[in-house]
């Protein structure tokens, strides 16, 4: 059986990749995808814990997180489209009429 | 058993039900915004009374997931009163901006539902869901006028940073779950001392704190605050800077202390919170000195106020907890008053008000400037007003918890902050009159401002009354 720590390290690695992506990429959609990756990395640790403990509440949590992530996608893309219609760009560096 | 639980969470159910009804009305009736406005206000007022009436019977519902009564209902009524003030002012403001639609109230109501669930949740799963419900509604509200670039920009920034921060919060919850094998806050806080030996738990707690620091607008996730507060419609800013902060602090307090306040001894976490508090107080007060835009200045002041409240969290004793709740109430009333005064001067969403727009305004609008000056004095913490006692209780709690240095930094930063609050007063009274300003004051706005002024003065003259109520319900 694969030990729990392997899953946790994998999930931590995914999470870090997501964080680095958010901090370095400038396209709003890609930043958003990196955020989704952070959420999914967390899901991985939830599932790993849940199956390790034999406790179902961690798995239930994952379903809730997926639902929230879906809602976030709906709202996030709508917001980004609204910005694109006015500004014709989704590069975060160019979104600067308010001082960033 | 479950029926009783349903009855206990009646305030939440009423709000949820009214959201569903409002969505149906909005879908099937054109031009229904006035109707929806009145239903929203009546629901909010009714729910406020309901939660005040049922404040005595405390209980845990649905397998220790939702608490009702006691401190939860106190938070409910605080949130509902302050949000309804923001809602009442919205109608005229949105009409003036020619963007008055029914969905605004639906979104505000779902944000309020999220906040109420945050205050009542005793399970990290529910806390996360409630926080997301509140945040998702606020993301949309920040970009409410979709043809105005300011709104778009505020909403994109709020959304990206907010989702980023909730990733951290969620990872924190996952690690806490991994260490405690449970997401129940009451269980976790009971086992706090033994859990703190696990590095996984401490790490999770720190990530949780970072996630919450976004929602309460304190360092390290404060970058969004000035941009979002400035870019959003002013009524929305008023709502999210007050109710949003109250809800986030209630969730933060609850997830750190659960129902067993003041017995927990957690030094590492306390030190980290103290550091966050110091950084936000100093950063907020110092950067606000350089701001000329009014909303931006208030945004930095909001960061500083989050820092003062964090002192109470770091002190982790009973007077600290009571102090935070007192502070939140006062802060809510004075901040909503200040933002609504600013909204009364705005002619369009593109125009950003600066200090110059206020110069010499006391000649044309003496009452406006008197009330604005009152809120500024209250925000800077000058004695006869409520803001002073908020700070006082929080500082006292730091001294009692052997963190006198934290109180000293708090006092220093209040002195720095007094400069930019008083600068507003100086511009209003001692500068030559600027261009002609229009003040859009109607009965609704006058009513809200009167309520805010009364509460701020009342909390300043007889602070003991409210403090007694709070301490009675604290565990």
PDB file of N, CA and C in Angstrom, chain B residues 322-371:
ATOM      1  N   UNK B 322     -15.050  40.029  23.701  1.00  0.00           N
ATOM      2  CA  UNK B 322     -16.134  41.009  23.829  1.00  0.00           C
ATOM      3  C   UNK B 322     -15.716  42.293  23.132  1.00  0.00           C
ATOM      4  N   UNK B 323     -14.430  42.650  23.276  1.00  0.00           N
ATOM      5  CA  UNK B 323     -13.922  43.868  22.650  1.00  0.00           C
ATOM      6  C   UNK B 323     -14.061  43.818  21.145  1.00  0.00           C
ATOM      7  N   UNK B 324     -13.731  42.659  20.540  1.00  0.00           N
ATOM      8  CA  UNK B 324     -13.830  42.555  19.080  1.00  0.00           C
ATOM      9  C   UNK B 324     -15.274  42.755  18.640  1.00  0.00           C
ATOM     10  N   UNK B 325     -16.206  42.106  19.344  1.00  0.00           N
ATOM     11  CA  UNK B 325     -17.601  42.200  18.908  1.00  0.00           C
ATOM     12  C   UNK B 325     -18.097  43.628  19.065  1.00  0.00           C
ATOM     13  N   UNK B 326     -17.718  44.262  20.175  1.00  0.00           N
ATOM     14  CA  UNK B 326     -18.084  45.667  20.380  1.00  0.00           C
ATOM     15  C   UNK B 326     -17.501  46.534  19.265  1.00  0.00           C
ATOM     16  N   UNK B 327     -16.220  46.294  18.994  1.00  0.00           N
ATOM     17  CA  UNK B 327     -15.525  47.067  17.965  1.00  0.00           C
ATOM     18  C   UNK B 327     -16.204  46.871  16.610  1.00  0.00           C
ATOM     19  N   UNK B 328     -16.560  45.604  16.316  1.00  0.00           N
ATOM     20  CA  UNK B 328     -17.197  45.319  15.025  1.00  0.00           C
ATOM     21  C   UNK B 328     -18.495  46.092  14.889  1.00  0.00           C
ATOM     22  N   UNK B 329     -19.279  46.133  15.982  1.00  0.00           N
ATOM     23  CA  UNK B 329     -20.550  46.850  15.916  1.00  0.00           C
ATOM     24  C   UNK B 329     -20.319  48.333  15.646  1.00  0.00           C
ATOM     25  N   UNK B 330     -19.408  48.930  16.425  1.00  0.00           N
ATOM     26  CA  UNK B 330     -19.151  50.366  16.251  1.00  0.00           C
ATOM     27  C   UNK B 330     -18.597  50.634  14.868  1.00  0.00           C
ATOM     28  N   UNK B 331     -17.629  49.797  14.468  1.00  0.00           N
ATOM     29  CA  UNK B 331     -17.001  49.974  13.161  1.00  0.00           C
ATOM     30  C   UNK B 331     -18.051  49.897  12.062  1.00  0.00           C
ATOM     31  N   UNK B 332     -18.960  48.921  12.197  1.00  0.00           N
ATOM     32  CA  UNK B 332     -20.012  48.781  11.210  1.00  0.00           C
ATOM     33  C   UNK B 332     -20.799  50.066  11.060  1.00  0.00           C
ATOM     34  N   UNK B 333     -21.241  50.621  12.173  1.00  0.00           N
ATOM     35  CA  UNK B 333     -22.094  51.805  12.071  1.00  0.00           C
ATOM     36  C   UNK B 333     -21.320  53.009  11.554  1.00  0.00           C
ATOM     37  N   UNK B 334     -20.098  53.216  12.042  1.00  0.00           N
ATOM     38  CA  UNK B 334     -19.425  54.444  11.601  1.00  0.00           C
ATOM     39  C   UNK B 334     -18.943  54.330  10.164  1.00  0.00           C
ATOM     40  N   UNK B 335     -18.538  53.124   9.767  1.00  0.00           N
ATOM     41  CA  UNK B 335     -18.040  52.984   8.405  1.00  0.00           C
ATOM     42  C   UNK B 335     -19.169  53.062   7.384  1.00  0.00           C
ATOM     43  N   UNK B 336     -20.296  52.448   7.714  1.00  0.00           N
ATOM     44  CA  UNK B 336     -21.403  52.493   6.769  1.00  0.00           C
ATOM     45  C   UNK B 336     -21.885  53.927   6.649  1.00  0.00           C
ATOM     46  N   UNK B 337     -21.878  54.657   7.763  1.00  0.00           N
ATOM     47  CA  UNK B 337     -22.255  56.063   7.709  1.00  0.00           C
ATOM     48  C   UNK B 337     -21.330  56.842   6.797  1.00  0.00           C
ATOM     49  N   UNK B 338     -20.012  56.626   6.969  1.00  0.00           N
ATOM     50  CA  UNK B 338     -19.055  57.381   6.169  1.00  0.00           C
ATOM     51  C   UNK B 338     -19.206  57.058   4.687  1.00  0.00           C
ATOM     52  N   UNK B 339     -19.362  55.775   4.356  1.00  0.00           N
ATOM     53  CA  UNK B 339     -19.469  55.404   2.942  1.00  0.00           C
ATOM     54  C   UNK B 339     -20.754  55.941   2.330  1.00  0.00           C
ATOM     55  N   UNK B 340     -21.832  55.947   3.112  1.00  0.00           N
ATOM     56  CA  UNK B 340     -23.082  56.423   2.532  1.00  0.00           C
ATOM     57  C   UNK B 340     -23.047  57.932   2.361  1.00  0.00           C
ATOM     58  N   UNK B 341     -22.356  58.631   3.262  1.00  0.00           N
ATOM     59  CA  UNK B 341     -22.169  60.071   3.047  1.00  0.00           C
ATOM     60  C   UNK B 341     -21.414  60.308   1.741  1.00  0.00           C
ATOM     61  N   UNK B 342     -20.377  59.492   1.500  1.00  0.00           N
ATOM     62  CA  UNK B 342     -19.627  59.656   0.252  1.00  0.00           C
ATOM     63  C   UNK B 342     -20.525  59.353  -0.940  1.00  0.00           C
ATOM     64  N   UNK B 343     -21.351  58.298  -0.807  1.00  0.00           N
ATOM     65  CA  UNK B 343     -22.205  57.922  -1.945  1.00  0.00           C
ATOM     66  C   UNK B 343     -23.203  59.027  -2.276  1.00  0.00           C
ATOM     67  N   UNK B 344     -23.557  59.843  -1.276  1.00  0.00           N
ATOM     68  CA  UNK B 344     -24.513  60.912  -1.539  1.00  0.00           C
ATOM     69  C   UNK B 344     -23.916  62.006  -2.419  1.00  0.00           C
ATOM     70  N   UNK B 345     -22.588  62.071  -2.471  1.00  0.00           N
ATOM     71  CA  UNK B 345     -21.959  63.108  -3.293  1.00  0.00           C
ATOM     72  C   UNK B 345     -21.703  62.646  -4.716  1.00  0.00           C
ATOM     73  N   UNK B 346     -21.820  61.335  -4.959  1.00  0.00           N
ATOM     74  CA  UNK B 346     -21.396  60.802  -6.249  1.00  0.00           C
ATOM     75  C   UNK B 346     -22.446  61.044  -7.320  1.00  0.00           C
ATOM     76  N   UNK B 347     -21.972  61.490  -8.491  1.00  0.00           N
ATOM     77  CA  UNK B 347     -22.899  61.694  -9.591  1.00  0.00           C
ATOM     78  C   UNK B 347     -22.853  60.548 -10.581  1.00  0.00           C
ATOM     79  N   UNK B 348     -21.675  59.944 -10.756  1.00  0.00           N
ATOM     80  CA  UNK B 348     -21.594  58.786 -11.644  1.00  0.00           C
ATOM     81  C   UNK B 348     -20.559  57.831 -11.098  1.00  0.00           C
ATOM     82  N   UNK B 349     -20.614  56.589 -11.613  1.00  0.00           N
ATOM     83  CA  UNK B 349     -19.698  55.588 -11.079  1.00  0.00           C
ATOM     84  C   UNK B 349     -18.264  55.819 -11.544  1.00  0.00           C
ATOM     85  N   UNK B 350     -18.113  56.581 -12.618  1.00  0.00           N
ATOM     86  CA  UNK B 350     -16.743  56.815 -13.098  1.00  0.00           C
ATOM     87  C   UNK B 350     -16.013  57.865 -12.275  1.00  0.00           C
ATOM     88  N   UNK B 351     -16.790  58.691 -11.603  1.00  0.00           N
ATOM     89  CA  UNK B 351     -16.145  59.794 -10.886  1.00  0.00           C
ATOM     90  C   UNK B 351     -15.638  59.311  -9.540  1.00  0.00           C
ATOM     91  N   UNK B 352     -14.345  59.587  -9.297  1.00  0.00           N
ATOM     92  CA  UNK B 352     -13.807  59.207  -8.006  1.00  0.00           C
ATOM     93  C   UNK B 352     -13.659  60.451  -7.144  1.00  0.00           C
ATOM     94  N   UNK B 353     -14.243  60.438  -5.986  1.00  0.00           N
ATOM     95  CA  UNK B 353     -14.193  61.613  -5.126  1.00  0.00           C
ATOM     96  C   UNK B 353     -12.837  61.714  -4.442  1.00  0.00           C
ATOM     97  N   UNK B 354     -12.292  62.917  -4.444  1.00  0.00           N
ATOM     98  CA  UNK B 354     -11.040  63.129  -3.720  1.00  0.00           C
ATOM     99  C   UNK B 354     -11.293  64.128  -2.599  1.00  0.00           C
ATOM    100  N   UNK B 355     -10.243  64.368  -1.847  1.00  0.00           N
ATOM    101  CA  UNK B 355     -10.371  65.319  -0.735  1.00  0.00           C
ATOM    102  C   UNK B 355     -10.769  66.698  -1.238  1.00  0.00           C
ATOM    103  N   UNK B 356     -10.278  67.059  -2.435  1.00  0.00           N
ATOM    104  CA  UNK B 356     -10.584  68.389  -2.964  1.00  0.00           C
ATOM    105  C   UNK B 356     -12.079  68.605  -3.156  1.00  0.00           C
ATOM    106  N   UNK B 357     -12.780  67.510  -3.448  1.00  0.00           N
ATOM    107  CA  UNK B 357     -14.212  67.654  -3.642  1.00  0.00           C
ATOM    108  C   UNK B 357     -14.934  68.044  -2.363  1.00  0.00           C
ATOM    109  N   UNK B 358     -14.271  67.859  -1.244  1.00  0.00           N
ATOM    110  CA  UNK B 358     -14.912  68.194   0.027  1.00  0.00           C
ATOM    111  C   UNK B 358     -14.569  69.596   0.501  1.00  0.00           C
ATOM    112  N   UNK B 359     -13.628  70.271  -0.209  1.00  0.00           N
ATOM    113  CA  UNK B 359     -13.106  71.500   0.392  1.00  0.00           C
ATOM    114  C   UNK B 359     -14.200  72.556   0.521  1.00  0.00           C
ATOM    115  N   UNK B 360     -14.284  73.111   1.703  1.00  0.00           N
ATOM    116  CA  UNK B 360     -15.224  74.192   1.995  1.00  0.00           C
ATOM    117  C   UNK B 360     -16.675  73.794   1.897  1.00  0.00           C
ATOM    118  N   UNK B 361     -16.951  72.508   2.001  1.00  0.00           N
ATOM    119  CA  UNK B 361     -18.322  72.065   1.778  1.00  0.00           C
ATOM    120  C   UNK B 361     -19.243  72.448   2.935  1.00  0.00           C
ATOM    121  N   UNK B 362     -18.656  72.842   4.061  1.00  0.00           N
ATOM    122  CA  UNK B 362     -19.508  73.143   5.220  1.00  0.00           C
ATOM    123  C   UNK B 362     -20.378  74.368   4.984  1.00  0.00           C
ATOM    124  N   UNK B 363     -19.972  75.235   4.033  1.00  0.00           N
ATOM    125  CA  UNK B 363     -20.786  76.427   3.788  1.00  0.00           C
ATOM    126  C   UNK B 363     -22.103  76.063   3.121  1.00  0.00           C
ATOM    127  N   UNK B 364     -22.032  75.152   2.146  1.00  0.00           N
ATOM    128  CA  UNK B 364     -23.271  74.778   1.458  1.00  0.00           C
ATOM    129  C   UNK B 364     -24.058  73.719   2.222  1.00  0.00           C
ATOM    130  N   UNK B 365     -23.328  72.761   2.794  1.00  0.00           N
ATOM    131  CA  UNK B 365     -24.031  71.662   3.467  1.00  0.00           C
ATOM    132  C   UNK B 365     -23.523  71.523   4.896  1.00  0.00           C
ATOM    133  N   UNK B 366     -23.959  72.378   5.803  1.00  0.00           N
ATOM    134  CA  UNK B 366     -23.426  72.319   7.165  1.00  0.00           C
ATOM    135  C   UNK B 366     -23.690  70.990   7.860  1.00  0.00           C
ATOM    136  N   UNK B 367     -24.895  70.404   7.647  1.00  0.00           N
ATOM    137  CA  UNK B 367     -25.182  69.157   8.339  1.00  0.00           C
ATOM    138  C   UNK B 367     -24.330  68.021   7.831  1.00  0.00           C
ATOM    139  N   UNK B 368     -24.183  67.977   6.501  1.00  0.00           N
ATOM    140  CA  UNK B 368     -23.350  66.933   5.902  1.00  0.00           C
ATOM    141  C   UNK B 368     -21.963  66.948   6.529  1.00  0.00           C
ATOM    142  N   UNK B 369     -21.361  68.155   6.593  1.00  0.00           N
ATOM    143  CA  UNK B 369     -19.977  68.182   7.072  1.00  0.00           C
ATOM    144  C   UNK B 369     -19.920  67.899   8.566  1.00  0.00           C
ATOM    145  N   UNK B 370     -20.943  68.309   9.314  1.00  0.00           N
ATOM    146  CA  UNK B 370     -20.923  68.005  10.746  1.00  0.00           C
ATOM    147  C   UNK B 370     -20.952  66.499  10.974  1.00  0.00           C
ATOM    148  N   UNK B 371     -21.828  65.813  10.223  1.00  0.00           N
ATOM    149  CA  UNK B 371     -21.952  64.363  10.419  1.00  0.00           C
ATOM    150  C   UNK B 371     -20.692  63.647   9.944  1.00  0.00           C
TER     151      UNK B 371
END
